[in-house]
Amino acid sequence: MHCVSGKHSVMMVSFCQGALLLSLAAAMAVYADMKVDCGPDFVTLMWTESRPQADTSLLRLGNCFPTSFSAGEAYFYVDLTDCNFKRLVTGDALVYSNDLTYVASADSYNLAFTHPVVCAYDRPKDWYATIYDPVFKTYSLGDLQFNIGLMNDDFSGPAESTRFPLGSIIPIMASVVQETHQPLLLLLEECVAATTPELYPESTMYPIISNKGCLLESVSSRSKFEPRQKSSEIRLSLQTFTFAMGEEVFIHCKLLAWDPNGLDSTKKACHFVEGHGWELLDNLAQSNLCDCCESKCKSRRQRSVASEKHGMVHKAVIGPFTITDLNS
């Protein structure tokens, strides 16, 4: 059953596939429409924006980025178990709630806002809450689980082969799993290629990402960061290179889980776009944070990231894989 949509200056109440959708509007968002469908285990949300200066790529549903977006629309298709949806059992209802937020840049004319999205279902008769439900587990940075690996062409699953012809694209995805409502932004602070699964002082290395998040390979190749699907994931399309061709190659990366609101010249994801220069993956309006990619990116205060409350660093290795000659 299709949901009823309306202006955001009113409350919308509708039934969607057996679910009750409640969307309480913010008075400032009168220039936008929102349609939400609550499926049996997923939610779709369409945001239509009439203000031409609004950047729909800056909308977030929990910690998830838009599935797709255009100049005037943002579309989300997400599972209820994803995007940090909160689950609450009240009587005979099973309620999932989240926030749609707009992350405005400092120089933007559009104000940041938060808009609640709630889906309520009849609780199944055979459903009982677990006493130690991980949704309500106390959050600890030490319990974060980092993952990184080679993916297939559309990032929908693991790579089917570990052999990549010279000039082809190697899809790489990293993620951090968190059992908390607080979103974290995952960054690739540094990545180097080597021919050994461990790095030694005498190891020959090929830099891929350095200078606190600058994708060096994007300057001279088709390598780039892909648009995010969620803040806790980062996707890299890496064009193969001639380093150690025909040998086993390992990529050593330093992953950083960080506060999304704490980006600076040392906490960023930047790639070079021909004709535009260095661009910030997460907000083009703040691409000046990438200016130091041509020099040295330094923090105002020198201190260990791993000991800060804003994030945690983890080292990971991808591989082995092999880059093959097209003629071989």
GROMACS .gro file of C-alpha atoms in nm:
model
  328
    1MET     CA    1   0.000   0.000   0.000
    2HIS     CA    2   0.141   0.337  -0.094
    3CYS     CA    3   0.200   0.598   0.175
    4VAL     CA    4   0.041   0.942   0.176
    5SER     CA    5   0.288   1.227   0.139
    6GLY     CA    6   0.256   1.592   0.228
    7LYS     CA    7   0.421   1.921   0.313
    8HIS     CA    8   0.653   1.908   0.610
    9SER     CA    9   0.463   2.171   0.803
   10VAL     CA   10   0.205   1.907   0.901
   11MET     CA   11   0.201   1.565   1.059
   12MET     CA   12   0.157   1.269   0.824
   13VAL     CA   13  -0.008   0.946   0.939
   14SER     CA   14  -0.046   0.654   0.700
   15PHE     CA   15  -0.045   0.274   0.684
   16CYS     CA   16   0.226   0.109   0.472
   17GLN     CA   17   0.220  -0.267   0.428
   18GLY     CA   18   0.076  -0.316   0.777
   19ALA     CA   19   0.301  -0.056   0.937
   20LEU     CA   20   0.202   0.275   1.088
   21LEU     CA   21   0.421   0.560   0.968
   22LEU     CA   22   0.453   0.866   1.183
   23SER     CA   23   0.652   1.163   1.055
   24LEU     CA   24   0.658   1.476   1.266
   25ALA     CA   25   0.765   1.777   1.059
   26ALA     CA   26   0.993   2.063   1.144
   27ALA     CA   27   0.843   2.406   1.083
   28MET     CA   28   1.152   2.528   0.896
   29ALA     CA   29   1.125   2.255   0.630
   30VAL     CA   30   0.821   2.392   0.449
   31TYR     CA   31   1.004   2.385   0.116
   32ALA     CA   32   1.031   2.008   0.103
   33ASP     CA   33   0.813   1.699   0.064
   34MET     CA   34   0.886   1.358   0.208
   35LYS     CA   35   0.741   1.018   0.116
   36VAL     CA   36   0.817   0.719   0.336
   37ASP     CA   37   0.715   0.354   0.290
   38CYS     CA   38   0.759   0.115   0.581
   39GLY     CA   39   0.812  -0.234   0.439
   40PRO     CA   40   0.814  -0.556   0.640
   41ASP     CA   41   1.189  -0.524   0.707
   42PHE     CA   42   1.297  -0.216   0.512
   43VAL     CA   43   1.218   0.153   0.469
   44THR     CA   44   1.218   0.370   0.157
   45LEU     CA   45   1.229   0.747   0.188
   46MET     CA   46   1.207   1.007  -0.089
   47TRP     CA   47   1.294   1.366  -0.005
   48THR     CA   48   1.199   1.629  -0.264
   49GLU     CA   49   1.362   1.970  -0.218
   50SER     CA   50   1.238   2.286  -0.393
   51ARG     CA   51   1.522   2.515  -0.286
   52PRO     CA   52   1.783   2.519  -0.566
   53GLN     CA   53   2.071   2.592  -0.328
   54ALA     CA   54   2.006   2.284  -0.112
   55ASP     CA   55   2.256   1.997  -0.155
   56THR     CA   56   2.058   1.673  -0.122
   57SER     CA   57   2.380   1.468  -0.095
   58LEU     CA   58   2.417   1.609   0.258
   59LEU     CA   59   2.101   1.432   0.382
   60ARG     CA   60   2.155   1.138   0.619
   61LEU     CA   61   1.912   0.876   0.746
   62GLY     CA   62   2.080   0.775   1.070
   63ASN     CA   63   2.436   0.704   0.958
   64CYS     CA   64   2.336   0.613   0.600
   65PHE     CA   65   2.399   0.826   0.297
   66PRO     CA   66   2.134   0.853   0.022
   67THR     CA   67   2.106   0.546  -0.198
   68SER     CA   68   2.078   0.791  -0.487
   69PHE     CA   69   2.034   1.164  -0.519
   70SER     CA   70   1.990   1.438  -0.779
   71ALA     CA   71   1.970   1.818  -0.776
   72GLY     CA   72   1.628   1.818  -0.610
   73GLU     CA   73   1.578   1.471  -0.462
   74ALA     CA   74   1.735   1.220  -0.227
   75TYR     CA   75   1.625   0.855  -0.212
   76PHE     CA   76   1.695   0.604   0.065
   77TYR     CA   77   1.633   0.227   0.052
   78VAL     CA   78   1.756   0.075   0.379
   79ASP     CA   79   1.698  -0.221   0.607
   80LEU     CA   80   1.549  -0.166   0.950
   81THR     CA   81   1.853  -0.342   1.094
   82ASP     CA   82   2.083  -0.088   0.931
   83CYS     CA   83   2.150   0.287   0.959
   84ASN     CA   84   2.133   0.276   1.340
   85PHE     CA   85   1.756   0.242   1.361
   86LYS     CA   86   1.646   0.222   1.725
   87ARG     CA   87   1.400  -0.050   1.823
   88LEU     CA   88   1.151  -0.012   2.105
   89VAL     CA   89   0.881  -0.250   2.225
   90THR     CA   90   0.575  -0.081   2.376
   91GLY     CA   91   0.279  -0.304   2.455
   92ASP     CA   92   0.166  -0.471   2.133
   93ALA     CA   93   0.377  -0.243   1.908
   94LEU     CA   94   0.727  -0.289   1.772
   95VAL     CA   95   0.861   0.060   1.692
   96TYR     CA   96   1.164   0.153   1.482
   97SER     CA   97   1.280   0.514   1.492
   98ASN     CA   98   1.555   0.716   1.328
   99ASP     CA   99   1.642   1.073   1.232
  100LEU     CA  100   1.670   1.229   0.889
  101THR     CA  101   1.932   1.501   0.919
  102TYR     CA  102   2.073   1.768   0.692
  103VAL     CA  103   2.444   1.831   0.748
  104ALA     CA  104   2.493   2.191   0.637
  105SER     CA  105   2.841   2.330   0.576
  106ALA     CA  106   2.959   2.635   0.768
  107ASP     CA  107   2.918   2.866   0.469
  108SER     CA  108   2.580   2.728   0.360
  109TYR     CA  109   2.263   2.938   0.341
  110ASN     CA  110   2.062   2.632   0.446
  111LEU     CA  111   2.035   2.553   0.815
  112ALA     CA  112   2.105   2.206   0.948
  113PHE     CA  113   1.797   2.021   1.070
  114THR     CA  114   1.683   1.691   1.218
  115HIS     CA  115   1.356   1.524   1.119
  116PRO     CA  116   1.221   1.216   1.303
  117VAL     CA  117   1.108   0.910   1.106
  118VAL     CA  118   0.918   0.636   1.287
  119CYS     CA  119   0.770   0.305   1.171
  120ALA     CA  120   0.544   0.112   1.410
  121TYR     CA  121   0.440  -0.252   1.354
  122ASP     CA  122   0.214  -0.497   1.532
  123ARG     CA  123   0.444  -0.704   1.749
  124PRO     CA  124   0.451  -1.069   1.633
  125LYS     CA  125   0.292  -1.297   1.890
  126ASP     CA  126   0.600  -1.519   1.902
  127TRP     CA  127   0.846  -1.230   1.935
  128TYR     CA  128   1.017  -1.162   2.267
  129ALA     CA  129   1.298  -0.922   2.344
  130THR     CA  130   1.634  -1.072   2.433
  131ILE     CA  131   1.750  -0.972   2.780
  132TYR     CA  132   2.093  -0.874   2.653
  133ASP     CA  133   1.988  -0.703   2.333
  134PRO     CA  134   2.296  -0.568   2.149
  135VAL     CA  135   2.092  -0.266   2.041
  136PHE     CA  136   2.112  -0.143   2.396
  137LYS     CA  137   2.465  -0.256   2.472
  138THR     CA  138   2.696   0.006   2.621
  139TYR     CA  139   2.913   0.149   2.346
  140SER     CA  140   3.288   0.105   2.372
  141LEU     CA  141   3.540   0.219   2.111
  142GLY     CA  142   3.745  -0.087   2.191
  143ASP     CA  143   3.463  -0.308   2.063
  144LEU     CA  144   3.455  -0.163   1.713
  145GLN     CA  145   3.495  -0.422   1.437
  146PHE     CA  146   3.678  -0.310   1.126
  147ASN     CA  147   3.652  -0.492   0.790
  148ILE     CA  148   3.829  -0.438   0.460
  149GLY     CA  149   3.841  -0.646   0.141
  150LEU     CA  150   3.838  -0.679  -0.235
  151MET     CA  151   3.491  -0.650  -0.386
  152ASN     CA  152   3.316  -0.729  -0.714
  153ASP     CA  153   3.249  -0.457  -0.972
  154ASP     CA  154   2.934  -0.315  -0.809
  155PHE     CA  155   3.049  -0.363  -0.447
  156SER     CA  156   2.760  -0.604  -0.381
  157GLY     CA  157   2.983  -0.894  -0.272
  158PRO     CA  158   3.341  -1.020  -0.247
  159ALA     CA  159   3.568  -1.029  -0.551
  160GLU     CA  160   3.538  -1.342  -0.763
  161SER     CA  161   3.905  -1.332  -0.862
  162THR     CA  162   4.230  -1.203  -0.713
  163ARG     CA  163   4.392  -1.145  -1.052
  164PHE     CA  164   4.349  -0.799  -1.205
  165PRO     CA  165   4.477  -0.701  -1.553
  166LEU     CA  166   4.693  -0.389  -1.570
  167GLY     CA  167   4.471  -0.082  -1.614
  168SER     CA  168   4.159  -0.244  -1.465
  169ILE     CA  169   3.982  -0.130  -1.150
  170ILE     CA  170   4.019  -0.300  -0.812
  171PRO     CA  171   3.707  -0.231  -0.599
  172ILE     CA  172   3.797  -0.206  -0.230
  173MET     CA  173   3.553  -0.154   0.056
  174ALA     CA  174   3.622  -0.093   0.423
  175SER     CA  175   3.366  -0.074   0.701
  176VAL     CA  176   3.335  -0.043   1.075
  177VAL     CA  177   3.064  -0.226   1.267
  178GLN     CA  178   2.926  -0.039   1.566
  179GLU     CA  179   2.653  -0.126   1.812
  180THR     CA  180   2.554   0.228   1.899
  181HIS     CA  181   2.324   0.505   1.782
  182GLN     CA  182   2.618   0.743   1.752
  183PRO     CA  183   2.733   0.753   1.386
  184LEU     CA  184   3.100   0.727   1.298
  185LEU     CA  185   3.270   0.828   0.974
  186LEU     CA  186   3.520   0.575   0.837
  187LEU     CA  187   3.830   0.715   0.666
  188LEU     CA  188   4.133   0.561   0.497
  189GLU     CA  189   4.416   0.760   0.649
  190GLU     CA  190   4.697   0.576   0.472
  191CYS     CA  191   4.738   0.285   0.229
  192VAL     CA  192   5.057   0.144   0.074
  193ALA     CA  193   5.117  -0.154  -0.152
  194ALA     CA  194   5.392  -0.403  -0.072
  195THR     CA  195   5.492  -0.758  -0.164
  196THR     CA  196   5.482  -0.887   0.195
  197PRO     CA  197   5.190  -0.941   0.438
  198GLU     CA  198   5.384  -0.744   0.699
  199LEU     CA  199   5.580  -0.422   0.660
  200TYR     CA  200   5.948  -0.408   0.747
  201PRO     CA  201   6.194  -0.116   0.741
  202GLU     CA  202   6.352  -0.263   0.428
  203SER     CA  203   6.017  -0.328   0.253
  204THR     CA  204   5.963  -0.171  -0.090
  205MET     CA  205   5.637   0.021  -0.074
  206TYR     CA  206   5.413   0.191  -0.327
  207PRO     CA  207   5.208   0.478  -0.175
  208ILE     CA  208   4.836   0.485  -0.262
  209ILE     CA  209   4.685   0.705   0.009
  210SER     CA  210   4.900   0.928   0.228
  211ASN     CA  211   4.916   1.273   0.382
  212LYS     CA  212   4.620   1.197   0.611
  213GLY     CA  213   4.362   1.082   0.355
  214CYS     CA  214   4.486   1.208   0.016
  215LEU     CA  215   4.436   0.952  -0.263
  216LEU     CA  216   4.764   1.003  -0.449
  217GLU     CA  217   4.675   0.750  -0.719
  218SER     CA  218   4.384   0.970  -0.834
  219VAL     CA  219   4.624   1.233  -0.970
  220SER     CA  220   4.757   1.014  -1.251
  221SER     CA  221   4.490   0.744  -1.291
  222ARG     CA  222   4.117   0.669  -1.276
  223SER     CA  223   4.137   0.587  -0.906
  224LYS     CA  224   3.871   0.758  -0.692
  225PHE     CA  225   3.657   0.732  -0.382
  226GLU     CA  226   3.302   0.628  -0.464
  227PRO     CA  227   2.999   0.814  -0.319
  228ARG     CA  228   2.920   0.681   0.026
  229GLN     CA  229   2.621   0.459   0.095
  230LYS     CA  230   2.665   0.500   0.471
  231SER     CA  231   2.910   0.686   0.690
  232SER     CA  232   3.051   0.365   0.840
  233GLU     CA  233   3.169   0.244   0.497
  234ILE     CA  234   3.417   0.379   0.245
  235ARG     CA  235   3.455   0.252  -0.111
  236LEU     CA  236   3.766   0.290  -0.325
  237SER     CA  237   3.798   0.222  -0.698
  238LEU     CA  238   4.171   0.168  -0.742
  239GLN     CA  239   4.319   0.145  -1.091
  240THR     CA  240   4.590  -0.118  -1.111
  241PHE     CA  241   4.952  -0.007  -1.134
  242THR     CA  242   5.283  -0.151  -1.255
  243PHE     CA  243   5.429  -0.200  -0.904
  244ALA     CA  244   5.522  -0.567  -0.846
  245MET     CA  245   5.334  -0.676  -1.157
  246GLY     CA  246   5.303  -1.055  -1.168
  247GLU     CA  247   5.388  -1.088  -0.798
  248GLU     CA  248   5.169  -1.122  -0.493
  249VAL     CA  249   5.066  -0.776  -0.370
  250PHE     CA  250   4.934  -0.673  -0.029
  251ILE     CA  251   4.778  -0.336   0.054
  252HIS     CA  252   4.840  -0.213   0.407
  253CYS     CA  253   4.592   0.047   0.529
  254LYS     CA  254   4.537   0.255   0.837
  255LEU     CA  255   4.161   0.291   0.899
  256LEU     CA  256   4.022   0.571   1.112
  257ALA     CA  257   3.672   0.579   1.262
  258TRP     CA  258   3.596   0.940   1.343
  259ASP     CA  259   3.329   1.187   1.450
  260PRO     CA  260   3.147   1.299   1.129
  261ASN     CA  261   3.144   1.655   1.260
  262GLY     CA  262   3.518   1.659   1.329
  263LEU     CA  263   3.662   1.673   0.976
  264ASP     CA  264   3.978   1.877   0.930
  265SER     CA  265   4.293   1.867   0.718
  266THR     CA  266   4.410   1.550   0.896
  267LYS     CA  267   4.071   1.374   0.913
  268LYS     CA  268   3.940   1.359   0.557
  269ALA     CA  269   3.898   1.160   0.233
  270CYS     CA  270   4.025   1.355  -0.070
  271HIS     CA  271   4.068   1.258  -0.434
  272PHE     CA  272   4.183   1.450  -0.740
  273VAL     CA  273   3.923   1.522  -1.008
  274GLU     CA  274   4.055   1.631  -1.346
  275GLY     CA  275   3.946   1.985  -1.424
  276HIS     CA  276   3.844   2.052  -1.063
  277GLY     CA  277   4.144   1.966  -0.848
  278TRP     CA  278   4.130   1.805  -0.504
  279GLU     CA  279   3.778   1.740  -0.374
  280LEU     CA  280   3.651   1.629  -0.034
  281LEU     CA  281   3.443   1.312  -0.061
  282ASP     CA  282   3.196   1.400   0.213
  283ASN     CA  283   3.125   1.767   0.138
  284LEU     CA  284   3.240   1.947  -0.178
  285ALA     CA  285   3.184   2.281  -0.006
  286GLN     CA  286   3.467   2.197   0.234
  287SER     CA  287   3.717   2.086  -0.031
  288ASN     CA  288   3.960   2.346   0.102
  289LEU     CA  289   4.049   2.080   0.361
  290CYS     CA  290   4.221   1.901   0.070
  291ASP     CA  291   4.446   2.196  -0.024
  292CYS     CA  292   4.729   2.051   0.184
  293CYS     CA  293   4.737   1.736  -0.034
  294GLU     CA  294   4.998   1.917  -0.246
  295SER     CA  295   5.216   1.988   0.058
  296LYS     CA  296   5.199   1.852   0.415
  297CYS     CA  297   4.875   1.802   0.606
  298LYS     CA  298   4.933   1.881   0.972
  299SER     CA  299   4.714   1.883   1.278
  300ARG     CA  300   4.702   2.186   1.504
  301ARG     CA  301   4.773   1.964   1.801
  302GLN     CA  302   4.997   1.661   1.789
  303ARG     CA  303   4.839   1.380   1.989
  304SER     CA  304   4.752   1.015   1.946
  305VAL     CA  305   4.423   0.961   1.768
  306ALA     CA  306   4.379   0.622   1.928
  307SER     CA  307   4.362   0.783   2.272
  308GLU     CA  308   4.105   1.049   2.178
  309LYS     CA  309   3.734   1.021   2.245
  310HIS     CA  310   3.645   1.110   1.886
  311GLY     CA  311   3.775   0.802   1.708
  312MET     CA  312   3.995   0.496   1.680
  313VAL     CA  313   4.267   0.380   1.441
  314HIS     CA  314   4.302   0.024   1.311
  315LYS     CA  315   4.562  -0.127   1.079
  316ALA     CA  316   4.444  -0.379   0.819
  317VAL     CA  317   4.585  -0.573   0.524
  318ILE     CA  318   4.421  -0.666   0.192
  319GLY     CA  319   4.554  -0.947  -0.022
  320PRO     CA  320   4.729  -1.116  -0.163
  321PHE     CA  321   4.626  -1.035  -0.518
  322THR     CA  322   4.812  -1.020  -0.847
  323ILE     CA  323   4.830  -0.754  -1.117
  324THR     CA  324   4.878  -0.922  -1.455
  325ASP     CA  325   5.016  -0.796  -1.784
  326LEU     CA  326   4.752  -0.763  -2.055
  327ASN     CA  327   4.974  -0.970  -2.286
  328SER     CA  328   5.028  -1.252  -2.039
   0.00000   0.00000   0.00000
